[in-house]
Tab-separated table of N, CA and C in Angstrom:
chain	number	residue	atom	x	y	z
A	1455	MET	N	-31.179	-80.060	-55.296
A	1455	MET	CA	-29.538	-80.196	-55.945
A	1455	MET	C	-28.603	-80.681	-54.805
A	1456	PHE	N	-28.602	-80.471	-53.702
A	1456	PHE	CA	-27.704	-80.422	-52.687
A	1456	PHE	C	-27.710	-82.152	-52.330
A	1457	ASP	N	-28.968	-82.493	-52.458
A	1457	ASP	CA	-29.169	-84.157	-52.217
A	1457	ASP	C	-28.670	-84.931	-53.407
A	1458	LEU	N	-28.765	-84.468	-54.568
A	1458	LEU	CA	-28.499	-85.305	-55.717
A	1458	LEU	C	-26.822	-85.371	-55.813
A	1459	ALA	N	-26.156	-83.944	-55.468
A	1459	ALA	CA	-24.897	-83.778	-55.623
A	1459	ALA	C	-24.259	-84.860	-54.820
A	1460	VAL	N	-24.535	-84.733	-53.424
A	1460	VAL	CA	-23.832	-85.466	-52.359
A	1460	VAL	C	-24.301	-87.021	-52.654
A	1461	THR	N	-25.301	-87.209	-53.158
A	1461	THR	CA	-25.496	-88.671	-53.312
A	1461	THR	C	-24.669	-89.247	-54.292
A	1462	PHE	N	-24.681	-88.539	-55.421
A	1462	PHE	CA	-23.686	-88.912	-56.405
A	1462	PHE	C	-22.535	-89.068	-56.197
A	1463	LEU	N	-21.967	-88.060	-55.317
A	1463	LEU	CA	-20.436	-88.043	-55.048
A	1463	LEU	C	-20.153	-89.185	-53.985
A	1464	ALA	N	-21.121	-89.587	-53.329
A	1464	ALA	CA	-20.857	-90.778	-52.472
A	1464	ALA	C	-21.094	-92.169	-53.281
A	1465	LEU	N	-22.074	-92.162	-54.194
A	1465	LEU	CA	-22.154	-93.339	-55.097
A	1465	LEU	C	-20.804	-93.388	-55.831
A	1466	ILE	N	-20.274	-92.599	-56.438
A	1466	ILE	CA	-19.066	-92.618	-57.110
A	1466	ILE	C	-17.818	-92.946	-56.219
A	1467	LEU	N	-17.593	-92.284	-54.978
A	1467	LEU	CA	-16.383	-92.268	-54.269
A	1467	LEU	C	-16.666	-93.801	-53.093
A	1468	VAL	N	-17.710	-93.956	-52.696
A	1468	VAL	CA	-17.878	-94.952	-51.758
A	1468	VAL	C	-18.905	-96.202	-52.106
A	1469	LEU	N	-20.352	-95.772	-52.476
A	1469	LEU	CA	-21.053	-96.972	-52.761
A	1469	LEU	C	-20.890	-97.828	-53.499
A	1470	VAL	N	-20.340	-97.460	-54.933
A	1470	VAL	CA	-20.055	-98.141	-55.901
A	1470	VAL	C	-18.997	-99.646	-55.472
A	1471	TRP	N	-18.315	-99.464	-54.509
A	1471	TRP	CA	-17.327	-100.533	-54.091
A	1471	TRP	C	-17.633	-100.951	-52.733
A	1472	ALA	N	-18.251	-100.171	-51.726
A	1472	ALA	CA	-18.501	-100.592	-50.284
A	1472	ALA	C	-19.764	-101.229	-50.307
A	1473	VAL	N	-20.934	-100.907	-50.985
A	1473	VAL	CA	-22.165	-101.801	-51.029
A	1473	VAL	C	-22.080	-103.119	-51.119
A	1474	PRO	N	-21.088	-103.249	-52.634
A	1474	PRO	CA	-20.703	-104.682	-52.747
A	1474	PRO	C	-20.094	-105.354	-51.625
A	1475	LEU	N	-19.277	-104.994	-51.414
A	1475	LEU	CA	-18.408	-105.558	-50.242
A	1475	LEU	C	-19.021	-105.853	-48.820
A	1476	LEU	N	-19.915	-104.938	-48.633
A	1476	LEU	CA	-20.536	-105.329	-46.963
A	1476	LEU	C	-21.492	-106.425	-47.677
A	1477	ALA	N	-22.289	-106.221	-48.654
A	1477	ALA	CA	-23.499	-107.352	-48.915
A	1477	ALA	C	-22.871	-108.480	-48.738
A	1478	LEU	N	-21.727	-108.599	-49.501
A	1478	LEU	CA	-20.960	-110.160	-49.738
A	1478	LEU	C	-20.332	-110.276	-48.131
A	1479	ALA	N	-19.891	-109.564	-47.201
A	1479	ALA	CA	-19.633	-109.922	-45.729
A	1479	ALA	C	-20.689	-110.037	-45.062
A	1480	ILE	N	-21.764	-109.557	-45.406
A	1480	ILE	CA	-23.258	-110.040	-44.756
A	1480	ILE	C	-23.746	-111.423	-45.045
A	1481	ARG	N	-23.402	-111.447	-46.504
A	1481	ARG	CA	-23.769	-113.061	-46.897
A	1481	ARG	C	-22.829	-114.217	-46.213
A	1482	LEU	N	-21.972	-113.657	-46.283
A	1482	LEU	CA	-20.841	-114.633	-45.871
A	1482	LEU	C	-20.671	-115.104	-44.030
A	1483	THR	N	-21.154	-114.145	-43.666
A	1483	THR	CA	-20.835	-113.927	-41.737
A	1483	THR	C	-22.272	-114.410	-41.321
A	1484	SER	N	-23.406	-114.432	-41.784
A	1484	SER	CA	-24.621	-114.898	-41.404
A	1484	SER	C	-25.582	-115.059	-42.225
A	1485	GLN	N	-26.809	-115.871	-41.904
A	1485	GLN	CA	-27.804	-116.316	-42.809
A	1485	GLN	C	-29.073	-115.322	-42.813
A	1486	GLY	N	-29.707	-115.128	-43.615
A	1486	GLY	CA	-30.673	-114.111	-43.955
A	1486	GLY	C	-30.489	-113.174	-44.927
A	1487	PRO	N	-31.375	-112.148	-44.999
A	1487	PRO	CA	-31.283	-111.229	-46.128
A	1487	PRO	C	-30.061	-110.218	-45.724
A	1488	ILE	N	-29.701	-109.599	-46.783
A	1488	ILE	CA	-28.823	-108.801	-46.730
A	1488	ILE	C	-29.248	-107.399	-46.208
A	1489	PHE	N	-30.513	-106.795	-46.480
A	1489	PHE	CA	-30.963	-105.514	-46.234
A	1489	PHE	C	-31.964	-105.877	-45.191
A	1490	LEU	N	-32.245	-104.923	-44.301
A	1490	LEU	CA	-33.648	-104.798	-43.443
A	1490	LEU	C	-34.278	-103.809	-44.046
A	1491	VAL	N	-35.699	-104.010	-44.549
A	1491	VAL	CA	-36.395	-103.071	-44.999
A	1491	VAL	C	-37.760	-102.998	-44.073
A	1492	GLN	N	-37.678	-101.647	-43.692
A	1492	GLN	CA	-38.829	-101.202	-42.714
A	1492	GLN	C	-39.825	-100.324	-43.486
A	1493	LEU	N	-40.934	-100.150	-43.133
A	1493	LEU	CA	-41.696	-99.076	-43.507
A	1493	LEU	C	-41.536	-97.899	-42.320
A	1494	ARG	N	-41.268	-96.794	-42.933
A	1494	ARG	CA	-41.012	-95.420	-42.070
A	1494	ARG	C	-41.969	-94.524	-42.542
A	1495	THR	N	-42.364	-93.479	-41.834
A	1495	THR	CA	-43.093	-92.526	-42.060
A	1495	THR	C	-42.253	-91.337	-43.154
A	1496	GLY	N	-42.606	-91.184	-44.241
A	1496	GLY	CA	-42.253	-90.111	-45.003
A	1496	GLY	C	-42.906	-88.729	-45.256
A	1497	ARG	N	-42.734	-87.938	-46.223
A	1497	ARG	CA	-43.078	-86.583	-46.112
A	1497	ARG	C	-44.811	-86.628	-46.524
A	1498	HIS	N	-45.315	-85.871	-45.633
A	1498	HIS	CA	-46.631	-85.910	-45.800
A	1498	HIS	C	-47.540	-87.094	-44.739
A	1499	GLY	N	-46.443	-87.643	-44.122
A	1499	GLY	CA	-47.058	-88.754	-43.517
A	1499	GLY	C	-47.280	-89.926	-44.261
A	1500	ARG	N	-46.715	-90.188	-45.570
A	1500	ARG	CA	-46.837	-91.225	-46.666
A	1500	ARG	C	-45.685	-92.466	-46.088
A	1501	PRO	N	-45.878	-93.601	-45.962
A	1501	PRO	CA	-45.235	-94.564	-45.835
A	1501	PRO	C	-44.025	-94.673	-46.995
A	1502	PHE	N	-42.784	-95.044	-46.786
A	1502	PHE	CA	-41.922	-95.633	-47.647
A	1502	PHE	C	-40.895	-96.492	-47.104
A	1503	ARG	N	-40.104	-97.006	-47.740
A	1503	ARG	CA	-39.470	-98.314	-47.547
A	1503	ARG	C	-38.144	-97.765	-47.230
A	1504	TYR	N	-37.755	-97.901	-46.167
A	1504	TYR	CA	-36.460	-97.246	-45.198
A	1504	TYR	C	-35.550	-98.707	-45.636
A	1505	LEU	N	-34.374	-98.607	-46.169
A	1505	LEU	CA	-33.318	-99.479	-46.636
A	1505	LEU	C	-31.930	-99.404	-45.987
A	1506	LYS	N	-31.747	-100.468	-45.051
A	1506	LYS	CA	-30.382	-100.347	-44.491
A	1506	LYS	C	-29.651	-101.827	-44.262
A	1507	PHE	N	-28.509	-102.006	-44.205
A	1507	PHE	CA	-27.964	-103.429	-43.808
A	1507	PHE	C	-28.413	-104.159	-42.745
A	1508	ARG	N	-28.692	-105.085	-42.649
A	1508	ARG	CA	-29.004	-105.951	-41.804
A	1508	ARG	C	-27.860	-106.368	-40.740
A	1509	THR	N	-28.170	-105.935	-39.509
A	1509	THR	CA	-26.948	-105.838	-38.461
A	1509	THR	C	-27.183	-107.185	-37.294
A	1510	THR	N	-28.448	-107.719	-37.565
A	1510	THR	CA	-28.766	-108.714	-36.401
A	1510	THR	C	-28.859	-110.115	-37.150
A	1511	SER	N	-28.738	-111.231	-36.120
A	1511	SER	CA	-28.815	-112.779	-36.777
A	1511	SER	C	-30.406	-112.553	-37.114
A	1512	CYS	N	-30.550	-113.538	-38.224
A	1512	CYS	CA	-31.882	-113.716	-38.358
A	1512	CYS	C	-32.218	-115.143	-38.229
A	1513	LYS	N	-33.111	-115.150	-37.238
A	1513	LYS	CA	-33.612	-116.728	-36.974
A	1513	LYS	C	-35.401	-116.799	-37.163
A	1514	PRO	N	-35.652	-117.568	-38.046
A	1514	PRO	CA	-37.190	-117.611	-38.520
A	1514	PRO	C	-38.116	-117.488	-37.368
A	1515	GLU	N	-37.818	-117.997	-36.036
A	1515	GLU	CA	-38.809	-117.827	-35.218
A	1515	GLU	C	-38.534	-116.679	-34.473
A	1516	ALA	N	-37.635	-116.036	-34.238
A	1516	ALA	CA	-37.458	-114.700	-33.689
A	1516	ALA	C	-37.729	-113.136	-34.427
A	1517	GLY	N	-37.485	-113.528	-35.926
A	1517	GLY	CA	-37.570	-112.311	-36.863
A	1517	GLY	C	-36.775	-111.424	-36.604
A	1518	LEU	N	-36.799	-109.998	-37.344
A	1518	LEU	CA	-36.177	-108.927	-36.916
A	1518	LEU	C	-36.967	-107.911	-36.006
A	1519	SER	N	-36.290	-107.239	-34.986
A	1519	SER	CA	-37.007	-106.131	-34.381
A	1519	SER	C	-36.601	-104.754	-35.226
A	1520	THR	N	-37.935	-103.852	-34.942
A	1520	THR	CA	-37.682	-102.726	-35.285
A	1520	THR	C	-36.938	-101.674	-34.522
A	1521	MET	N	-36.875	-102.065	-33.373
A	1521	MET	CA	-36.111	-101.026	-32.360
A	1521	MET	C	-34.945	-102.024	-31.963
A	1522	MET	N	-33.544	-102.235	-32.468
A	1522	MET	CA	-32.721	-103.023	-31.855
A	1522	MET	C	-31.674	-102.265	-31.495
A	1523	SER	N	-31.115	-102.446	-30.300
A	1523	SER	CA	-29.778	-101.992	-29.791
A	1523	SER	C	-28.771	-102.499	-30.163
A	1524	TYR	N	-27.564	-101.656	-30.528
A	1524	TYR	CA	-26.595	-102.320	-30.897
A	1524	TYR	C	-25.412	-103.296	-29.510
A	1525	GLN	N	-26.157	-103.201	-28.392
A	1525	GLN	CA	-25.680	-104.197	-27.383
A	1525	GLN	C	-26.356	-105.573	-27.433
A	1526	SER	N	-27.471	-105.699	-28.347
A	1526	SER	CA	-28.329	-106.758	-28.279
A	1526	SER	C	-27.423	-108.071	-28.383
A	1527	THR	N	-27.911	-109.231	-27.971
A	1527	THR	CA	-27.198	-110.442	-28.216
A	1527	THR	C	-27.392	-110.769	-29.729
A	1528	GLN	N	-28.474	-110.430	-30.233
A	1528	GLN	CA	-28.762	-110.612	-31.602
A	1528	GLN	C	-27.934	-110.114	-32.701
A	1529	VAL	N	-27.298	-108.980	-32.234
A	1529	VAL	CA	-26.446	-108.217	-33.112
A	1529	VAL	C	-25.175	-109.040	-33.605
A	1530	THR	N	-24.921	-109.229	-34.798
A	1530	THR	CA	-23.727	-109.899	-35.276
A	1530	THR	C	-22.518	-108.933	-35.049
A	1531	ALA	N	-21.352	-109.788	-35.212
A	1531	ALA	CA	-20.244	-108.889	-34.746
A	1531	ALA	C	-19.974	-108.056	-35.798
A	1532	LEU	N	-20.313	-108.689	-37.010
A	1532	LEU	CA	-20.085	-107.577	-38.248
A	1532	LEU	C	-21.412	-106.427	-38.106
A	1533	GLY	N	-22.419	-106.840	-37.557
A	1533	GLY	CA	-23.453	-105.783	-37.365
A	1533	GLY	C	-23.207	-104.654	-36.582
A	1534	ARG	N	-22.258	-105.304	-35.363
A	1534	ARG	CA	-21.627	-104.430	-34.445
A	1534	ARG	C	-21.114	-103.185	-35.040
A	1535	PHE	N	-19.958	-103.733	-35.876
A	1535	PHE	CA	-19.263	-102.844	-36.516
A	1535	PHE	C	-20.134	-101.901	-37.311
A	1536	LEU	N	-20.598	-102.478	-38.264
A	1536	LEU	CA	-21.601	-101.632	-39.133
A	1536	LEU	C	-22.686	-100.728	-38.408
A	1537	GLY	N	-23.011	-100.961	-37.181
A	1537	GLY	CA	-23.837	-100.021	-36.464
A	1537	GLY	C	-22.934	-99.064	-36.120
A	1538	THR	N	-21.960	-99.152	-35.219
A	1538	THR	CA	-21.177	-98.194	-34.722
A	1538	THR	C	-20.570	-97.416	-35.790
A	1539	THR	N	-20.016	-97.698	-36.645
A	1539	THR	CA	-19.407	-96.934	-37.833
A	1539	THR	C	-20.652	-96.141	-38.851
A	1540	HIS	N	-21.900	-96.485	-38.459
A	1540	HIS	CA	-23.109	-96.151	-39.572
A	1540	HIS	C	-22.857	-96.477	-40.904
A	1541	LEU	N	-22.204	-97.701	-41.122
A	1541	LEU	CA	-21.938	-98.108	-42.396
A	1541	LEU	C	-23.225	-98.789	-42.950
A	1542	ASP	N	-24.153	-99.219	-41.770
A	1542	ASP	CA	-25.294	-100.005	-41.881
A	1542	ASP	C	-26.406	-98.906	-42.705
A	1543	GLN	N	-26.009	-97.859	-42.916
A	1543	GLN	CA	-26.836	-96.785	-43.236
A	1543	GLN	C	-26.612	-96.498	-44.845
A	1544	LEU	N	-25.620	-96.774	-45.432
A	1544	LEU	CA	-25.219	-96.592	-46.759
A	1544	LEU	C	-26.356	-96.883	-47.628
A	1545	PRO	N	-27.197	-98.001	-47.699
A	1545	PRO	CA	-28.195	-98.275	-48.609
A	1545	PRO	C	-29.245	-97.118	-48.553
A	1546	LEU	N	-29.307	-96.235	-47.495
A	1546	LEU	CA	-30.123	-95.206	-47.466
A	1546	LEU	C	-29.866	-94.034	-48.773
A	1547	PHE	N	-29.005	-94.136	-49.099
A	1547	PHE	CA	-28.630	-93.071	-50.302
A	1547	PHE	C	-29.637	-93.537	-51.440
A	1548	PHE	N	-29.878	-94.641	-51.568
A	1548	PHE	CA	-30.851	-94.997	-52.849
A	1548	PHE	C	-31.977	-94.542	-52.398
A	1549	THR	N	-32.646	-94.601	-51.217
A	1549	THR	CA	-34.002	-93.867	-50.795
A	1549	THR	C	-33.825	-92.425	-51.240
A	1550	VAL	N	-32.551	-91.705	-51.166
A	1550	VAL	CA	-32.614	-90.165	-51.443
A	1550	VAL	C	-32.696	-90.152	-52.982
A	1551	LEU	N	-32.032	-91.212	-53.915
A	1551	LEU	CA	-32.265	-91.462	-55.353
A	1551	LEU	C	-33.616	-91.335	-55.697
A	1552	THR	N	-34.426	-92.242	-55.063
A	1552	THR	CA	-35.650	-92.240	-55.405
A	1552	THR	C	-36.726	-91.139	-54.962
A	1553	GLY	N	-36.017	-90.140	-53.916
A	1553	GLY	CA	-36.949	-89.138	-53.792
A	1553	GLY	C	-38.013	-89.264	-52.353
A	1554	ASP	N	-37.420	-90.428	-51.609
A	1554	ASP	CA	-38.153	-90.531	-50.239
A	1554	ASP	C	-37.541	-90.168	-49.198
A	1555	MET	N	-36.283	-89.642	-49.417
A	1555	MET	CA	-35.493	-89.155	-48.074
A	1555	MET	C	-34.596	-87.949	-48.731
A	1556	SER	N	-34.018	-87.213	-47.778
A	1556	SER	CA	-33.234	-86.178	-48.144
A	1556	SER	C	-31.655	-86.535	-47.564
A	1557	ILE	N	-30.942	-85.747	-47.729
A	1557	ILE	CA	-29.461	-86.130	-46.715
A	1557	ILE	C	-29.661	-85.716	-45.719
A	1558	VAL	N	-30.242	-84.336	-45.470
A	1558	VAL	CA	-30.669	-83.742	-44.196
A	1558	VAL	C	-31.950	-83.395	-44.045
A	1559	GLY	N	-32.525	-83.860	-42.843
A	1559	GLY	CA	-33.971	-83.483	-42.499
A	1559	GLY	C	-34.220	-84.155	-41.498
A	1560	PRO	N	-35.585	-83.882	-40.757
A	1560	PRO	CA	-35.897	-84.813	-39.469
A	1560	PRO	C	-35.848	-86.390	-39.718
A	1561	ARG	N	-35.228	-87.138	-38.917
A	1561	ARG	CA	-35.126	-88.311	-39.117
A	1561	ARG	C	-36.529	-89.179	-38.981
A	1562	PRO	N	-36.894	-90.189	-40.028
A	1562	PRO	CA	-37.859	-90.736	-40.161
A	1562	PRO	C	-38.009	-91.875	-39.045
A	1563	HIS	N	-39.263	-92.179	-38.335
A	1563	HIS	CA	-39.408	-93.213	-37.283
A	1563	HIS	C	-40.248	-94.337	-37.974
A	1564	THR	N	-40.430	-95.585	-37.396
A	1564	THR	CA	-41.102	-96.278	-37.913
A	1564	THR	C	-42.634	-96.086	-37.512
A	1565	LEU	N	-43.590	-96.692	-38.339
A	1565	LEU	CA	-44.902	-96.452	-37.977
A	1565	LEU	C	-45.329	-96.689	-36.658
A	1566	GLN	N	-45.069	-97.524	-36.093
A	1566	GLN	CA	-45.277	-98.015	-34.772
A	1566	GLN	C	-44.764	-96.837	-33.708
A	1567	PHE	N	-43.590	-96.508	-33.855
A	1567	PHE	CA	-43.021	-95.522	-33.082
A	1567	PHE	C	-44.050	-93.940	-33.076
A	1568	ASP	N	-44.296	-93.695	-34.461
A	1568	ASP	CA	-45.090	-92.654	-34.882
A	1568	ASP	C	-46.623	-92.690	-33.956
A	1569	ALA	N	-47.209	-93.951	-34.221
A	1569	ALA	CA	-48.318	-93.921	-33.798
A	1569	ALA	C	-48.444	-93.731	-32.311
A	1570	GLN	N	-47.444	-93.869	-31.611
A	1570	GLN	CA	-47.093	-93.799	-30.222
A	1570	GLN	C	-46.997	-92.626	-29.535
A	1571	HIS	N	-46.540	-91.397	-30.861
A	1571	HIS	CA	-45.953	-90.396	-30.462
A	1571	HIS	C	-46.942	-89.233	-31.293
A	1572	TRP	N	-47.827	-89.722	-31.970
A	1572	TRP	CA	-48.466	-88.437	-33.142
A	1572	TRP	C	-49.001	-87.741	-32.419
A	1573	ALA	N	-49.934	-88.040	-31.213
A	1573	ALA	CA	-50.478	-86.820	-30.319
A	1573	ALA	C	-49.650	-85.958	-29.633
A	1574	ILE	N	-48.332	-86.260	-29.568
A	1574	ILE	CA	-47.656	-85.076	-28.924
A	1574	ILE	C	-47.689	-83.749	-29.522
A	1575	PRO	N	-48.083	-82.506	-28.968
A	1575	PRO	CA	-47.930	-81.284	-29.956
A	1575	PRO	C	-46.672	-81.224	-30.749
A	1576	GLY	N	-46.813	-80.739	-32.013
A	1576	GLY	CA	-45.363	-80.325	-32.562
A	1576	GLY	C	-44.936	-81.565	-33.509
A	1577	TYR	N	-45.314	-82.863	-32.984
A	1577	TYR	CA	-44.535	-84.010	-33.460
A	1577	TYR	C	-44.692	-84.067	-34.889
A	1578	ARG	N	-46.006	-84.511	-35.483
A	1578	ARG	CA	-46.121	-84.504	-36.799
A	1578	ARG	C	-45.737	-83.402	-37.971
A	1579	ASP	N	-45.247	-82.127	-37.309
A	1579	ASP	CA	-44.652	-81.232	-38.231
A	1579	ASP	C	-43.524	-81.756	-38.859
A	1580	ARG	N	-42.995	-82.596	-38.303
A	1580	ARG	CA	-41.536	-83.115	-38.817
A	1580	ARG	C	-41.854	-83.726	-40.167
A	1581	TYR	N	-43.130	-84.052	-40.605
A	1581	TYR	CA	-43.497	-84.394	-41.840
A	1581	TYR	C	-43.824	-83.380	-42.947
A	1582	ARG	N	-43.750	-82.438	-42.625
A	1582	ARG	CA	-43.895	-81.268	-43.504
A	1582	ARG	C	-42.444	-81.323	-44.685
A	1583	MET	N	-41.673	-81.913	-44.361
A	1583	MET	CA	-40.566	-81.854	-45.352
A	1583	MET	C	-39.984	-83.672	-45.223
A	1584	ARG	N	-39.225	-83.882	-46.399
A	1584	ARG	CA	-38.543	-85.204	-46.473
A	1584	ARG	C	-38.095	-85.405	-45.209
A	1585	PRO	N	-38.091	-86.566	-44.749
A	1585	PRO	CA	-36.924	-87.160	-43.918
A	1585	PRO	C	-35.632	-87.090	-44.125
A	1586	GLY	N	-34.327	-86.885	-43.495
A	1586	GLY	CA	-33.244	-86.991	-43.718
A	1586	GLY	C	-32.498	-88.355	-43.403
A	1587	ILE	N	-31.154	-88.531	-43.989
A	1587	ILE	CA	-30.554	-89.480	-43.685
A	1587	ILE	C	-29.799	-88.896	-42.126
A	1588	LEU	N	-29.202	-87.842	-42.275
A	1588	LEU	CA	-28.752	-86.812	-40.800
A	1588	LEU	C	-29.824	-85.916	-40.670
A	1589	CYS	N	-29.711	-85.615	-39.389
A	1589	CYS	CA	-30.414	-84.598	-38.852
A	1589	CYS	C	-30.021	-84.157	-37.554
A	1590	LEU	N	-30.316	-82.462	-37.634
A	1590	LEU	CA	-29.699	-81.950	-36.393
A	1590	LEU	C	-29.912	-82.740	-34.952
A	1591	SER	N	-31.287	-82.946	-34.658
A	1591	SER	CA	-31.643	-83.820	-33.532
A	1591	SER	C	-30.587	-84.980	-33.265
A	1592	GLN	N	-30.327	-85.628	-34.461
A	1592	GLN	CA	-29.713	-86.863	-34.125
A	1592	GLN	C	-28.231	-86.456	-33.762
A	1593	LEU	N	-27.759	-85.394	-33.829
A	1593	LEU	CA	-26.127	-85.063	-33.621
A	1593	LEU	C	-26.399	-84.252	-32.152
A	1594	ARG	N	-27.408	-83.849	-31.913
A	1594	ARG	CA	-27.660	-83.236	-30.363
A	1594	ARG	C	-28.098	-84.242	-29.254
A	1595	THR	N	-29.109	-85.025	-29.597
A	1595	THR	CA	-29.554	-85.817	-28.740
A	1595	THR	C	-29.406	-87.438	-29.039
A	1596	ARG	N	-29.514	-88.279	-28.226
A	1596	ARG	CA	-29.277	-89.790	-28.467
A	1596	ARG	C	-30.602	-90.235	-29.365
A	1597	ARG	N	-30.681	-91.385	-29.700
A	1597	ARG	CA	-31.867	-92.104	-30.204
A	1597	ARG	C	-33.007	-91.884	-29.508
A	1598	PRO	N	-33.912	-91.456	-30.381
A	1598	PRO	CA	-35.155	-90.869	-29.564
A	1598	PRO	C	-36.039	-92.116	-28.963
A	1599	HIS	N	-36.344	-91.625	-27.795
A	1599	HIS	CA	-37.051	-92.223	-26.803
A	1599	HIS	C	-38.302	-91.312	-26.091
A	1600	SER	N	-39.182	-91.996	-25.478
A	1600	SER	CA	-40.359	-91.311	-25.125
A	1600	SER	C	-39.752	-89.888	-24.340
A	1601	ASP	N	-38.844	-90.114	-23.406
A	1601	ASP	CA	-38.186	-88.986	-22.784
A	1601	ASP	C	-37.400	-87.963	-23.537
A	1602	GLN	N	-36.883	-88.169	-24.786
A	1602	GLN	CA	-36.437	-87.294	-25.510
A	1602	GLN	C	-37.306	-86.845	-26.675
A	1603	ILE	N	-38.373	-87.081	-26.990
A	1603	ILE	CA	-39.095	-86.624	-27.951
A	1603	ILE	C	-39.048	-85.445	-28.135
A	1604	LYS	N	-39.299	-84.627	-26.631
A	1604	LYS	CA	-39.330	-82.796	-26.789
A	1604	LYS	C	-38.380	-82.377	-27.100
A	1605	ASN	N	-37.081	-82.912	-26.953
A	1605	ASN	CA	-35.813	-82.160	-27.633
A	1605	ASN	C	-35.739	-82.355	-28.834
A	1606	GLU	N	-36.067	-83.681	-29.483
A	1606	GLU	CA	-36.192	-83.995	-30.868
A	1606	GLU	C	-37.313	-82.895	-31.336
A	1607	ILE	N	-38.390	-82.768	-31.226
A	1607	ILE	CA	-39.209	-81.926	-31.911
A	1607	ILE	C	-38.488	-80.482	-31.682
A	1608	ARG	N	-37.884	-80.164	-30.682
A	1608	ARG	CA	-37.365	-78.747	-30.424
A	1608	ARG	C	-36.550	-78.498	-31.522
A	1609	TYR	N	-35.472	-79.514	-31.702
A	1609	TYR	CA	-34.469	-79.445	-32.896
A	1609	TYR	C	-34.757	-79.312	-34.120
A	1610	ASN	N	-35.918	-80.334	-34.219
A	1610	ASN	CA	-36.544	-80.419	-35.673
A	1610	ASN	C	-37.398	-79.224	-36.241
A	1611	HIS	N	-37.959	-78.422	-35.185
A	1611	HIS	CA	-38.610	-77.306	-35.528
A	1611	HIS	C	-37.459	-76.142	-35.728
A	1612	TRP	N	-36.531	-76.219	-35.044
A	1612	TRP	CA	-35.532	-75.190	-35.270
A	1612	TRP	C	-34.890	-75.375	-36.498
A	1613	TYR	N	-34.569	-76.549	-37.149
A	1613	TYR	CA	-33.979	-77.110	-38.311
A	1613	TYR	C	-35.145	-76.516	-39.529
A	1614	MET	N	-36.096	-76.813	-39.290
A	1614	MET	CA	-37.125	-76.400	-40.353
A	1614	MET	C	-37.337	-75.158	-40.381
A	1615	ASN	N	-37.435	-74.539	-39.522
A	1615	ASN	CA	-37.444	-72.954	-39.646
A	1615	ASN	C	-36.161	-72.137	-40.185
A	1616	ARG	N	-35.216	-72.951	-40.199
A	1616	ARG	CA	-33.944	-72.441	-40.736
A	1616	ARG	C	-33.418	-73.122	-41.776
A	1617	TYR	N	-34.287	-73.951	-42.418
A	1617	TYR	CA	-33.634	-74.618	-43.255
A	1617	TYR	C	-32.692	-74.082	-44.511
A	1618	SER	N	-31.469	-74.433	-45.055
A	1618	SER	CA	-30.612	-73.713	-46.040
A	1618	SER	C	-29.531	-74.986	-46.308
A	1619	LEU	N	-29.263	-74.302	-47.328
A	1619	LEU	CA	-28.297	-75.233	-48.057
A	1619	LEU	C	-26.824	-75.193	-47.046
A	1620	GLY	N	-26.547	-73.806	-46.376
A	1620	GLY	CA	-25.648	-73.742	-45.670
A	1620	GLY	C	-25.894	-74.495	-44.262
A	1621	LEU	N	-26.906	-74.418	-43.825
A	1621	LEU	CA	-27.245	-75.100	-42.919
A	1621	LEU	C	-27.477	-76.772	-43.140
A	1622	ASP	N	-27.606	-77.537	-43.826
A	1622	ASP	CA	-27.505	-78.475	-44.355
A	1622	ASP	C	-26.009	-78.861	-44.821
A	1623	SER	N	-25.046	-78.113	-45.197
A	1623	SER	CA	-23.783	-78.379	-45.201
A	1623	SER	C	-23.176	-78.412	-43.911
A	1624	LYS	N	-23.254	-77.706	-42.785
A	1624	LYS	CA	-23.024	-77.525	-41.704
A	1624	LYS	C	-23.261	-78.889	-40.963
A	1625	ILE	N	-24.617	-79.408	-41.039
A	1625	ILE	CA	-24.882	-80.760	-40.399
A	1625	ILE	C	-24.063	-81.788	-41.008
A	1626	CYS	N	-23.894	-81.713	-42.291
A	1626	CYS	CA	-23.075	-82.825	-42.929
A	1626	CYS	C	-21.711	-82.834	-42.316
A	1627	TRP	N	-21.083	-81.442	-42.344
A	1627	TRP	CA	-19.615	-81.308	-41.929
A	1627	TRP	C	-19.562	-81.947	-40.281
A	1628	TRP	N	-20.456	-81.237	-39.411
A	1628	TRP	CA	-20.450	-81.740	-38.020
A	1628	TRP	C	-20.380	-83.442	-37.972
A	1629	ARG	N	-21.257	-83.913	-38.785
A	1629	ARG	CA	-21.379	-85.447	-38.933
A	1629	ARG	C	-20.184	-86.157	-39.054
A	1630	LEU	N	-19.541	-85.505	-40.383
A	1630	LEU	CA	-18.026	-85.877	-40.543
A	1630	LEU	C	-16.933	-85.942	-39.715
A	1631	THR	N	-17.128	-84.730	-38.895
A	1631	THR	CA	-16.239	-84.368	-37.903
A	1631	THR	C	-16.355	-84.694	-36.658
A	1632	GLY	N	-17.421	-85.249	-36.086
A	1632	GLY	CA	-17.961	-85.868	-34.970
A	1632	GLY	C	-18.303	-84.739	-33.849
A	1633	ARG	N	-18.751	-83.624	-34.271
A	1633	ARG	CA	-18.974	-82.477	-33.682
A	1633	ARG	C	-20.247	-82.747	-32.701
């Protein structure tokens, strides 16, 4: 219910006007698709389509990277703004509506990233529940790299063992307030 309530609130207040405006801005400022669609690992290890606004230039010979840094020279000016404000992730609310993601839960990784880290003890436990747009490890650690995976696993286990409506509300509040 929390996922649906937050998603419908976001849909009514933000998505209904922001998604079309940002899609138009992307279309007018760069060539290529409006959305970046990646396969990510979801609940029980099943892949799903992860949908976000494209933030990089799209050159036929270069393609789109699955792990793009916002400092990259391929990131467009609008893409840098979208990435730093996290507006590039607004389309993820549609994946909540389809049931592939939750508002809060462990962040989903690309299939390639999962393949590299699957053997780490505790790593695959994250997929006992639906992945989230927001997660505790995202707020407490930087983007996941090999040297930070153990911290991410620790935060994900802590969250999964204490999962509740109150904790989800706190994580959303911390994200909004920048804590």
